[in-house]
mmCIF file of C-alpha atoms in Angstrom:
data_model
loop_
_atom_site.group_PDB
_atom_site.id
_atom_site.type_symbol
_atom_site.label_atom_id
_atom_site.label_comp_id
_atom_site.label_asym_id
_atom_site.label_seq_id
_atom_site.Cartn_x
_atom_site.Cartn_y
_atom_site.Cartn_z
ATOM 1 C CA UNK A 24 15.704 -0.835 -5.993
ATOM 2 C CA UNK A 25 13.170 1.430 -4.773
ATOM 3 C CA UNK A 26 12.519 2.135 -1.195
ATOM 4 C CA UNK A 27 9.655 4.415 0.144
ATOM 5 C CA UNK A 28 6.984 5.174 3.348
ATOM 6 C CA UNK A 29 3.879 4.985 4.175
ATOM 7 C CA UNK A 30 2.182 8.483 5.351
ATOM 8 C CA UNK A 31 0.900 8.331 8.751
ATOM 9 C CA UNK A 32 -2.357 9.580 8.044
ATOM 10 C CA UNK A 33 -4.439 7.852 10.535
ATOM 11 C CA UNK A 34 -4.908 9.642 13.927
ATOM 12 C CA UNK A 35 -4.325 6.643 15.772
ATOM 13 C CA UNK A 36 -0.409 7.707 14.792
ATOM 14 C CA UNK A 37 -1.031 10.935 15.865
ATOM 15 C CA UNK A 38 -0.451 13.100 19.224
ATOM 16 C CA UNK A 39 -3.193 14.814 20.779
ATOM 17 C CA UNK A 40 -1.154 18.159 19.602
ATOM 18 C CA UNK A 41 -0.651 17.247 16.253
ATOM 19 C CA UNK A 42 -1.731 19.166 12.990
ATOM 20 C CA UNK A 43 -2.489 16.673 10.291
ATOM 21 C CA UNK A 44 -1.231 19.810 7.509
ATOM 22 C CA UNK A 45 1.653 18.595 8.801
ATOM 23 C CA UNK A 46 1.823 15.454 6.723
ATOM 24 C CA UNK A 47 2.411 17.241 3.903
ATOM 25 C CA UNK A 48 6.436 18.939 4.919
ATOM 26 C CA UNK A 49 6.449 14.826 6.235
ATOM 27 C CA UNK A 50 6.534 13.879 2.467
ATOM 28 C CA UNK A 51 8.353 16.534 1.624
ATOM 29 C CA UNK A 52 11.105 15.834 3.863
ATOM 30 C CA UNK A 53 10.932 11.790 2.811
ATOM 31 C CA UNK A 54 11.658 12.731 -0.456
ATOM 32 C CA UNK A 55 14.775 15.011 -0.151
ATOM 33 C CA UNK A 56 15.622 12.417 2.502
ATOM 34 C CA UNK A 57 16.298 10.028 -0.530
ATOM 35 C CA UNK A 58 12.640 8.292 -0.351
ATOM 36 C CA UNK A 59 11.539 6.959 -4.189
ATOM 37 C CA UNK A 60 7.880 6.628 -3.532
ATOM 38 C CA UNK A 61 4.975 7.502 -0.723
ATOM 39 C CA UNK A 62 2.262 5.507 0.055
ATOM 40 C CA UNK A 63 -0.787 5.874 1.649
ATOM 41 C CA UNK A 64 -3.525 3.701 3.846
ATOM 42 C CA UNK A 65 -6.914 3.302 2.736
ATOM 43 C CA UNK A 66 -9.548 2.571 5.768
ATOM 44 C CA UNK A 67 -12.225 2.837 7.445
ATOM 45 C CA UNK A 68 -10.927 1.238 10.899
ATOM 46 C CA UNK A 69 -9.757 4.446 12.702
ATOM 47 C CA UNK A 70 -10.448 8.323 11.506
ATOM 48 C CA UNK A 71 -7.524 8.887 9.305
ATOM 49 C CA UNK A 72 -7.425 11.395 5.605
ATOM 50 C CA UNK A 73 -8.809 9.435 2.833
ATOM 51 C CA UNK A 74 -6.489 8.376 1.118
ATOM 52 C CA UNK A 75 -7.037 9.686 -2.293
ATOM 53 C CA UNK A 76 -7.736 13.109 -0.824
ATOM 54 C CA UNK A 77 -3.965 12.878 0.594
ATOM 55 C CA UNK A 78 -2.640 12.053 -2.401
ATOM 56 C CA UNK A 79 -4.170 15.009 -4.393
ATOM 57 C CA UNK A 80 -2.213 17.138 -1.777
ATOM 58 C CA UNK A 81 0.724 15.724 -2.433
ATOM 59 C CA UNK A 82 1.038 15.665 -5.957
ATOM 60 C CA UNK A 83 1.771 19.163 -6.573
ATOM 61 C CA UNK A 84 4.205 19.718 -3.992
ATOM 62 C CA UNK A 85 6.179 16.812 -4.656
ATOM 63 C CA UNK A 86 8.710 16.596 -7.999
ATOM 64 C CA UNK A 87 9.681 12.796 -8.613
ATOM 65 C CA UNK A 88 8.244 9.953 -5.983
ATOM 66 C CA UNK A 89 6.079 8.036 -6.877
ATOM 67 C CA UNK A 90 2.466 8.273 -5.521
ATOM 68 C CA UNK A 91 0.967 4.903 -4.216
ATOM 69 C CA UNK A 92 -2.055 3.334 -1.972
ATOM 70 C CA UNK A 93 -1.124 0.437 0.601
ATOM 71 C CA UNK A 94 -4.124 -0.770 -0.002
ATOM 72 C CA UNK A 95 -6.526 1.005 -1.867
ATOM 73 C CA UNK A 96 -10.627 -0.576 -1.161
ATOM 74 C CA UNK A 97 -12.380 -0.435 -4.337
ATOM 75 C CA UNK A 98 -15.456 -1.421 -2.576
ATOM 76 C CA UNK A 99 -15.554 1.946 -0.919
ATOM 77 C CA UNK A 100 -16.346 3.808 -4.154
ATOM 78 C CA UNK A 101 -18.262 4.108 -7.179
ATOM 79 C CA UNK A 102 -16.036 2.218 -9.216
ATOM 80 C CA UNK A 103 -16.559 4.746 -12.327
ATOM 81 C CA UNK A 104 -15.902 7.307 -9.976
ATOM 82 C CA UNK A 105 -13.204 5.835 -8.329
ATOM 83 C CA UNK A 106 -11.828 5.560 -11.988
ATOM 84 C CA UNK A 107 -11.819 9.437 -12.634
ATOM 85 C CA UNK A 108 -10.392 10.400 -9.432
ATOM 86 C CA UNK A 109 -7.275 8.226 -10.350
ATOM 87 C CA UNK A 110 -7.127 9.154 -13.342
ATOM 88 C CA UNK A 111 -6.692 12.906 -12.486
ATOM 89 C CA UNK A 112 -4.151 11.840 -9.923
ATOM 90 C CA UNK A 113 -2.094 10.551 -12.336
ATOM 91 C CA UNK A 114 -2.415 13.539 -14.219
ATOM 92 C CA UNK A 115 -1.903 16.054 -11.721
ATOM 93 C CA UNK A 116 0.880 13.824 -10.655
ATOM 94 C CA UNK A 117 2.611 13.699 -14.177
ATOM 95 C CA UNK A 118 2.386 9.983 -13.990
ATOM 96 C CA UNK A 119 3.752 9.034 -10.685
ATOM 97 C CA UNK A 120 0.477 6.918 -9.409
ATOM 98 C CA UNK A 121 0.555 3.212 -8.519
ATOM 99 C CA UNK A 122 -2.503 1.658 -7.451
ATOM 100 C CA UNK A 123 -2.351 -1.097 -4.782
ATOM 101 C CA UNK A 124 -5.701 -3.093 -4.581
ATOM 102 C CA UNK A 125 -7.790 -5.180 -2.083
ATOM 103 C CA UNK A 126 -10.660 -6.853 -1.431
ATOM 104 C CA UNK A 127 -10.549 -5.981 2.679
ATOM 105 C CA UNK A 128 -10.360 -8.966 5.029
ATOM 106 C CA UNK A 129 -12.827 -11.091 7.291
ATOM 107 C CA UNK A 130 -13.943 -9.206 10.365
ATOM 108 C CA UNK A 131 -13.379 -5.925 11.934
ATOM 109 C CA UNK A 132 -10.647 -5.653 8.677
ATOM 110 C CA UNK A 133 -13.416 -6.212 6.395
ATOM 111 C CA UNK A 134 -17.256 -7.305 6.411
ATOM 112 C CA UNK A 135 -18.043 -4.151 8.157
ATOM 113 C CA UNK A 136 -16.941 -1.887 5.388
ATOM 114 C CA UNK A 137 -19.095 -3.494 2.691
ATOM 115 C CA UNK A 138 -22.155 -3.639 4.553
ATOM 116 C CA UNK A 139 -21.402 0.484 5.474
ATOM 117 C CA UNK A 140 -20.425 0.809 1.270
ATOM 118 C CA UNK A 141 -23.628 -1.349 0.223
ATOM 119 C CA UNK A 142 -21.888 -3.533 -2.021
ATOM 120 C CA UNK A 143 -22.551 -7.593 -0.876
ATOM 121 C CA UNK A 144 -19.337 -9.401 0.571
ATOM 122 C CA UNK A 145 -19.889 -12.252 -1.429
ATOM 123 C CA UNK A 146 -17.822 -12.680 -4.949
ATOM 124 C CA UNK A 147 -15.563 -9.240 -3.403
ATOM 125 C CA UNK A 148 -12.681 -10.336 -5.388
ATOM 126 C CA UNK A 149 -14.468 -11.281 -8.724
ATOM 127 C CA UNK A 150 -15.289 -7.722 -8.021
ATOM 128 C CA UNK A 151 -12.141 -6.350 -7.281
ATOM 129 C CA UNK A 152 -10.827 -7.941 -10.246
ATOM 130 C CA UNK A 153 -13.816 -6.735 -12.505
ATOM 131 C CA UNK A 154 -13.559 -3.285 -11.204
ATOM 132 C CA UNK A 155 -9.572 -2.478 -12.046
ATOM 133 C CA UNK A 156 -10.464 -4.062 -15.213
ATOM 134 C CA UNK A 157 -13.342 -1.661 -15.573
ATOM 135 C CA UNK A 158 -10.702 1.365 -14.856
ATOM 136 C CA UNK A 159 -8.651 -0.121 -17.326
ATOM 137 C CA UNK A 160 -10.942 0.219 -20.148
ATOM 138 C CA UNK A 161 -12.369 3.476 -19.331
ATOM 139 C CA UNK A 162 -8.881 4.539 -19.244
ATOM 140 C CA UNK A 163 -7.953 3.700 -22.837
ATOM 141 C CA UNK A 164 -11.170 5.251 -23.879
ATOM 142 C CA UNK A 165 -13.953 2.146 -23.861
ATOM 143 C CA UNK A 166 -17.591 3.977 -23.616
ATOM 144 C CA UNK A 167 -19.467 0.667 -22.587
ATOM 145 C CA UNK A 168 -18.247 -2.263 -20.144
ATOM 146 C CA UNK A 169 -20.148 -5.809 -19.926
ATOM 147 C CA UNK A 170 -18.884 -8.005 -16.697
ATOM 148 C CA UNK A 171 -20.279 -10.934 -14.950
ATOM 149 C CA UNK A 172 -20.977 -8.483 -11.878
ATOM 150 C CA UNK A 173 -20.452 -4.459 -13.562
ATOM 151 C CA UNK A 174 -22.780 -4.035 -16.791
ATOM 152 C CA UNK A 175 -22.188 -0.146 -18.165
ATOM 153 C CA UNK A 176 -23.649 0.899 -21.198
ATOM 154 C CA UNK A 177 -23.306 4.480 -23.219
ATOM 155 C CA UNK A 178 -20.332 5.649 -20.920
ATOM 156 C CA UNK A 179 -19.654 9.249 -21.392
ATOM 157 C CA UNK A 180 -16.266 10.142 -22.253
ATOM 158 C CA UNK A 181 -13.798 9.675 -19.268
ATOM 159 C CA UNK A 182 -10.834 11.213 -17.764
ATOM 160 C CA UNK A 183 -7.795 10.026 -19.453
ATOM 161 C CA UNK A 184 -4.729 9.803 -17.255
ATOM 162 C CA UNK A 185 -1.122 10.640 -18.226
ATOM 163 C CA UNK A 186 0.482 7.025 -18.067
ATOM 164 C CA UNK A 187 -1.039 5.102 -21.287
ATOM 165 C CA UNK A 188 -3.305 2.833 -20.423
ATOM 166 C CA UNK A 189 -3.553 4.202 -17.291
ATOM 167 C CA UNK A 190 -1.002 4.065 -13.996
ATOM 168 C CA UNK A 191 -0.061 0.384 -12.338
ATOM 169 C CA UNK A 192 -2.288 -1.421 -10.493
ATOM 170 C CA UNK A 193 -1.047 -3.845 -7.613
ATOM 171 C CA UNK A 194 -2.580 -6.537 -5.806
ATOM 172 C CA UNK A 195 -2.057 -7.175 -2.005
ATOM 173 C CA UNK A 196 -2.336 -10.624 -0.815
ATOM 174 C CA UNK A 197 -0.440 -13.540 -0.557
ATOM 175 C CA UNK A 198 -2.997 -16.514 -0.779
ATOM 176 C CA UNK A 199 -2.922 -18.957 -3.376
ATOM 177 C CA UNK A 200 -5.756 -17.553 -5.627
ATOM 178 C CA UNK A 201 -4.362 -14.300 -4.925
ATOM 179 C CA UNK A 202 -0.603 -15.139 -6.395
ATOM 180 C CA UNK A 203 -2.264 -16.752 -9.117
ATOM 181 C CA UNK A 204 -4.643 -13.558 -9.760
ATOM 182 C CA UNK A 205 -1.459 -11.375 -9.640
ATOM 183 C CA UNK A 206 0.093 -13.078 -11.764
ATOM 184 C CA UNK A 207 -2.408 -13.268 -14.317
ATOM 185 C CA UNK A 208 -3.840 -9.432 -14.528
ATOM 186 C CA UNK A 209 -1.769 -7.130 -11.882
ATOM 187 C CA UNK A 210 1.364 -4.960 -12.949
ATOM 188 C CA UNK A 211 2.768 -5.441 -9.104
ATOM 189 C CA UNK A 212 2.858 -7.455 -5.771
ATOM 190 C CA UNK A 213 2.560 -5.930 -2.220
ATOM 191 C CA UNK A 214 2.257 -8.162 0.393
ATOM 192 C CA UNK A 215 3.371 -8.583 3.912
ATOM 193 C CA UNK A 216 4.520 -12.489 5.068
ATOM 194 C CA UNK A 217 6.527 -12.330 8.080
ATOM 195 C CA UNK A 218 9.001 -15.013 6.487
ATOM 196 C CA UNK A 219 11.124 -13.723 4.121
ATOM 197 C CA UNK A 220 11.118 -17.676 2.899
ATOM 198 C CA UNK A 221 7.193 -17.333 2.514
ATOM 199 C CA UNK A 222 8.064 -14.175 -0.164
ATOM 200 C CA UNK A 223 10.360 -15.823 -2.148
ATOM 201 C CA UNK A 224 8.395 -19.158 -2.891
ATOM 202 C CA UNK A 225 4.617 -16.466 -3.295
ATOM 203 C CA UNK A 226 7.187 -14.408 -5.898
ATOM 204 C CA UNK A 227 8.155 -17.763 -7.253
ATOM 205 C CA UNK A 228 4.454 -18.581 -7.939
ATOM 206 C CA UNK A 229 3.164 -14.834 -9.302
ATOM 207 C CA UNK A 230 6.056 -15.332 -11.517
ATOM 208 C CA UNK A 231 5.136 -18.411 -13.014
ATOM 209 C CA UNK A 232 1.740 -17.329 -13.191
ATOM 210 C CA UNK A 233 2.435 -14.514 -15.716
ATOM 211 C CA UNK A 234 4.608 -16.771 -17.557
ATOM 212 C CA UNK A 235 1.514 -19.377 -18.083
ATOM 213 C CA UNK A 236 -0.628 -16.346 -18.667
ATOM 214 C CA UNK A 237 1.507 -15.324 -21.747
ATOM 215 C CA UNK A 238 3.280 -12.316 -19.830
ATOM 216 C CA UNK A 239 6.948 -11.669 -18.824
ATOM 217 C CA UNK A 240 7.640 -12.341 -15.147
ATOM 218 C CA UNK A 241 9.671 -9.303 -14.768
ATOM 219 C CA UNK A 242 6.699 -6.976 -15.845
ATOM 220 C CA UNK A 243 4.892 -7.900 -12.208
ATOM 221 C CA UNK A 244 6.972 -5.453 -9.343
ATOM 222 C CA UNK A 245 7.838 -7.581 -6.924
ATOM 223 C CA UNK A 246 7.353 -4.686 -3.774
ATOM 224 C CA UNK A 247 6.924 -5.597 0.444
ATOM 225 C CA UNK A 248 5.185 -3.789 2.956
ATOM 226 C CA UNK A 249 6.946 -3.821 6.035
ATOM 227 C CA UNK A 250 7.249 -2.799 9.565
ATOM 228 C CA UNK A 251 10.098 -0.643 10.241
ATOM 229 C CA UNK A 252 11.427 -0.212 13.879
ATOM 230 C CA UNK A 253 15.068 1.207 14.145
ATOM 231 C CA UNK A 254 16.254 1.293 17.808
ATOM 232 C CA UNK A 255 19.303 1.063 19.355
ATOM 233 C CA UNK A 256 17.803 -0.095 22.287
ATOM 234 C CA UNK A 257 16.213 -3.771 21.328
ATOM 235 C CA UNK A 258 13.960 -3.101 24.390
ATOM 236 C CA UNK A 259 12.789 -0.139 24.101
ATOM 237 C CA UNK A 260 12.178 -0.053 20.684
ATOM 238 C CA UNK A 261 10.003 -3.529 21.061
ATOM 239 C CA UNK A 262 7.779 -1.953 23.677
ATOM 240 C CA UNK A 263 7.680 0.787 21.195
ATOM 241 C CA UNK A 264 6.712 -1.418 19.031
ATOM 242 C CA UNK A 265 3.832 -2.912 20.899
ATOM 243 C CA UNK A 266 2.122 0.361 21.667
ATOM 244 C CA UNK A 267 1.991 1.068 17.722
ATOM 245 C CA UNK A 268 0.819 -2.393 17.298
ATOM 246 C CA UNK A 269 -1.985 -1.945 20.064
ATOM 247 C CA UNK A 270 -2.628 1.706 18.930
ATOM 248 C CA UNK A 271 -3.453 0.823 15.213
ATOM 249 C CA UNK A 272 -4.708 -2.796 15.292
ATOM 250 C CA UNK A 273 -6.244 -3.415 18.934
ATOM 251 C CA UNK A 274 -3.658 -6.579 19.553
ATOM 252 C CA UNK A 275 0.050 -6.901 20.950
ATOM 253 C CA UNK A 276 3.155 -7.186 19.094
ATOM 254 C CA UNK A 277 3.335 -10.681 19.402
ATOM 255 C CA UNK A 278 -0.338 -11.391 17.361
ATOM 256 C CA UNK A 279 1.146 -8.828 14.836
ATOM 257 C CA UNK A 280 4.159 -10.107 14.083
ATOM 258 C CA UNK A 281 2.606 -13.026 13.146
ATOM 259 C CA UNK A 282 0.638 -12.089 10.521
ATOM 260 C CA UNK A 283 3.168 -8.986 9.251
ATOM 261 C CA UNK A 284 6.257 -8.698 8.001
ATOM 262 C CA UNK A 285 7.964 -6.770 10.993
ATOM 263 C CA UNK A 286 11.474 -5.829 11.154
ATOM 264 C CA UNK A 287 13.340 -4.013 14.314
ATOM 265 C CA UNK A 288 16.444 -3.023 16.258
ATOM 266 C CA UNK A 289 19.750 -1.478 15.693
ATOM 267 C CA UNK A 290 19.983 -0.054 11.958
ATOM 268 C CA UNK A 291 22.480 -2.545 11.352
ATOM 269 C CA UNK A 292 19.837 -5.088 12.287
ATOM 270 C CA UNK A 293 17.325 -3.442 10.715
ATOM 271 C CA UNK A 294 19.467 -3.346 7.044
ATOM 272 C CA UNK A 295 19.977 -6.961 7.702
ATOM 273 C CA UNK A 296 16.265 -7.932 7.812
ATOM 274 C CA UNK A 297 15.313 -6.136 4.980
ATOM 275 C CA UNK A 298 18.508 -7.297 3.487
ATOM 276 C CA UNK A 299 16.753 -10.651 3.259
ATOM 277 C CA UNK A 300 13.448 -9.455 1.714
ATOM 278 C CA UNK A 301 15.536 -8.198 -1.006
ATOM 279 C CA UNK A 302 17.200 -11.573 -1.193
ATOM 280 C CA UNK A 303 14.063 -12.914 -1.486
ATOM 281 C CA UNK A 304 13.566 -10.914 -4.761
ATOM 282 C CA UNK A 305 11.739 -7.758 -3.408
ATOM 283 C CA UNK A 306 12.777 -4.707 -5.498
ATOM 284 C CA UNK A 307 10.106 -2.068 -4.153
ATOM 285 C CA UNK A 308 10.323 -1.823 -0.142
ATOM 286 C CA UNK A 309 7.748 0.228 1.705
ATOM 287 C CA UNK A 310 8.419 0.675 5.165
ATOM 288 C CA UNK A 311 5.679 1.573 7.348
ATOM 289 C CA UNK A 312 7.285 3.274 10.728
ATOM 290 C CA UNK A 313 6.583 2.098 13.956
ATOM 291 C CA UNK A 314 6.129 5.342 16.484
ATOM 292 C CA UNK A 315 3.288 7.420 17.710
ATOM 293 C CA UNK A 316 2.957 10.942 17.356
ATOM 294 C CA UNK A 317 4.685 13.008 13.963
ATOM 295 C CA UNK A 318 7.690 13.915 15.362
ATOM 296 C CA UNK A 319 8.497 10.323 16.817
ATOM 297 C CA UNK A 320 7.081 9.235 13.661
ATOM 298 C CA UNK A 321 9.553 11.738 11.616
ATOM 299 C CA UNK A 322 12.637 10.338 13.469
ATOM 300 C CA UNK A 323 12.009 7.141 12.735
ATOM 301 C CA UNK A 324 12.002 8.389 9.224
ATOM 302 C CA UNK A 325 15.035 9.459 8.764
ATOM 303 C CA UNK A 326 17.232 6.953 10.782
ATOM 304 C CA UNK A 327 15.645 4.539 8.492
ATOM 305 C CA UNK A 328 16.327 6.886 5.342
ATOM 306 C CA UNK A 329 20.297 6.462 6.965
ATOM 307 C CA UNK A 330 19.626 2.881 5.736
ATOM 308 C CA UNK A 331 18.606 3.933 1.951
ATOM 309 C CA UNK A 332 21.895 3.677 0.442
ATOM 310 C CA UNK A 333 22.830 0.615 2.179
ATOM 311 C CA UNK A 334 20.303 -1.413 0.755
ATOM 312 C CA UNK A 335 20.559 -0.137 -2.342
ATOM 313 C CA UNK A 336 24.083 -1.113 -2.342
ATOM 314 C CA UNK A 337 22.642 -5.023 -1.191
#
């Protein structure tokens, strides 16, 4: 069971007052505060540190978390390039790096971004799936790559990373095509249904994916991104709640928690949602929390590192 955070690197999470050098005693408090893995947001919705740049920072002065995107967009980078910068990340991480992929959404989430990156939003997850392929083989050492969308030729020699064969990718996304698709190519799972119900039946369907794509169910990490509100007071911690929701999406609570797993109130309430993700079969939890400002942001941390070895014990 393995239960980490996502970074707050976007300034919409910030105070006016806050340093964003401060992010990096943030992860170094989530780790000795019991925290197996950090994640990071990749986006170009709000001004926040790009993502892979964070990560870099935070590989030398961590020891043993695991490094991770939540979601990484291919489609923002040279995918070549994209493949050397993660490959030194695992290295200068020892071979902590997970890579969670996706292919962006429809609208302000989405459409936007590839017209801004030049690459057409047509086929995007043909492409997403041709590009992590693409890192694959550079990664064990191919010097040419023939696709239906990426053609290389005469590759120089890239960057090998630590983990053979290069770290774990993930896929995000719980749509049919996108269960199947994780099933069938990705090492993990990250998604975000607000039904614990709706996780178990999308494992139950990655699962038998790999299994009719020749590969062991177990091998795909079944992980959730989630919410994470712990308040004593149910009120106050759902208008808390709201103005994270309005700060980093534009929209209430109530739209959010409609489309993302959210969980909230008293830590014993809070243990007991979660409790039912990991019912559901999710065995890597990253909990986003819900505050504005780093040193709100930093409580919430650590009241719901106070949960860490109650899950682990569920």
């Amino acid at each position: 069971m393995d239960i980490g955070i996502l970074l707050p690197t976007g300034n919409a999470q910030w105070d006016a007052s806050d340093d964003p050098r401060e992010l990096i005693d943030f992860a170094r408090r989530a780790e000795r505060s019991g925290f197996s893995s950090l994640f990071v947001n990749d986006s170009l919705i709000s001004p926040r540190i790009e993502a892979l740049t964070m990560l870099a920072a935070l590989a030398p002065v961590t020891d043993a978390v695991t490094l991770g995107t939540a979601a990484l967009l291919p489609f923002l980078r040279r995918p070549i390039q994209a493949a050397q910068s993660l490959a030194s990340l695992d290295l200068l991480s020892g071979g902590r790096l997970v890579v969670t992929v996706g292919a962006g959404f429809p609208g302000r989430f989405g459409r936007p971004f590839y017209a801004l990156s030049e690459v057409p939003w047509a086929r995007r997850f043909d492409r997403l799936d041709e590009t992590v392929s693409l890192w694959r083989a550079l990664w064990a050492g191919a010097g040419s790559f023939q696709g239906e969308i990426l053609q290389y030729a005469d590759i120089p020699p890239a960057t090998r990373p630590y983990s053979p064969g290069g770290p774990p990718v993930w896929l995000g996304g719980a749509t049919p095509a996108a269960l199947a698709r994780t099933g069938r190519m990705y090492d993990g799972w990250l998604p975000y249904p607000p039904d614990p119900g709706d996780y178990a039946t999308g494992l139950l369907d990655v699962r038998k994916a790999a299994a009719d794509a020749g590969r062991a169910p177990e091998d795909v990490t079944a992980a959730l991104f989630v919410t994470v509100r712990v308040d004593e007071d149910a009120e106050h911690g759902r208008r808390a709640l709201d103005a994270y929701a309005r700060a980093s999406y534009g929209m209430p609570l109530e739209e959010l928690e409609q489309i993302q797993a959210v969980v909230t109130g008293s830590g014993a309430q809070v243990r007991e949602g979660l409790a039912r993700y990991v019912a559901a079969g999710a065995r890597h939890l990253v909990c986003r929390p819900a505050a504005v400002g780093l040193r709100a942001l930093g409580d919430q941390m650590e009241r719901i590192a106070d949960l860490i070895p109650l899950l682990r014990a569920s």
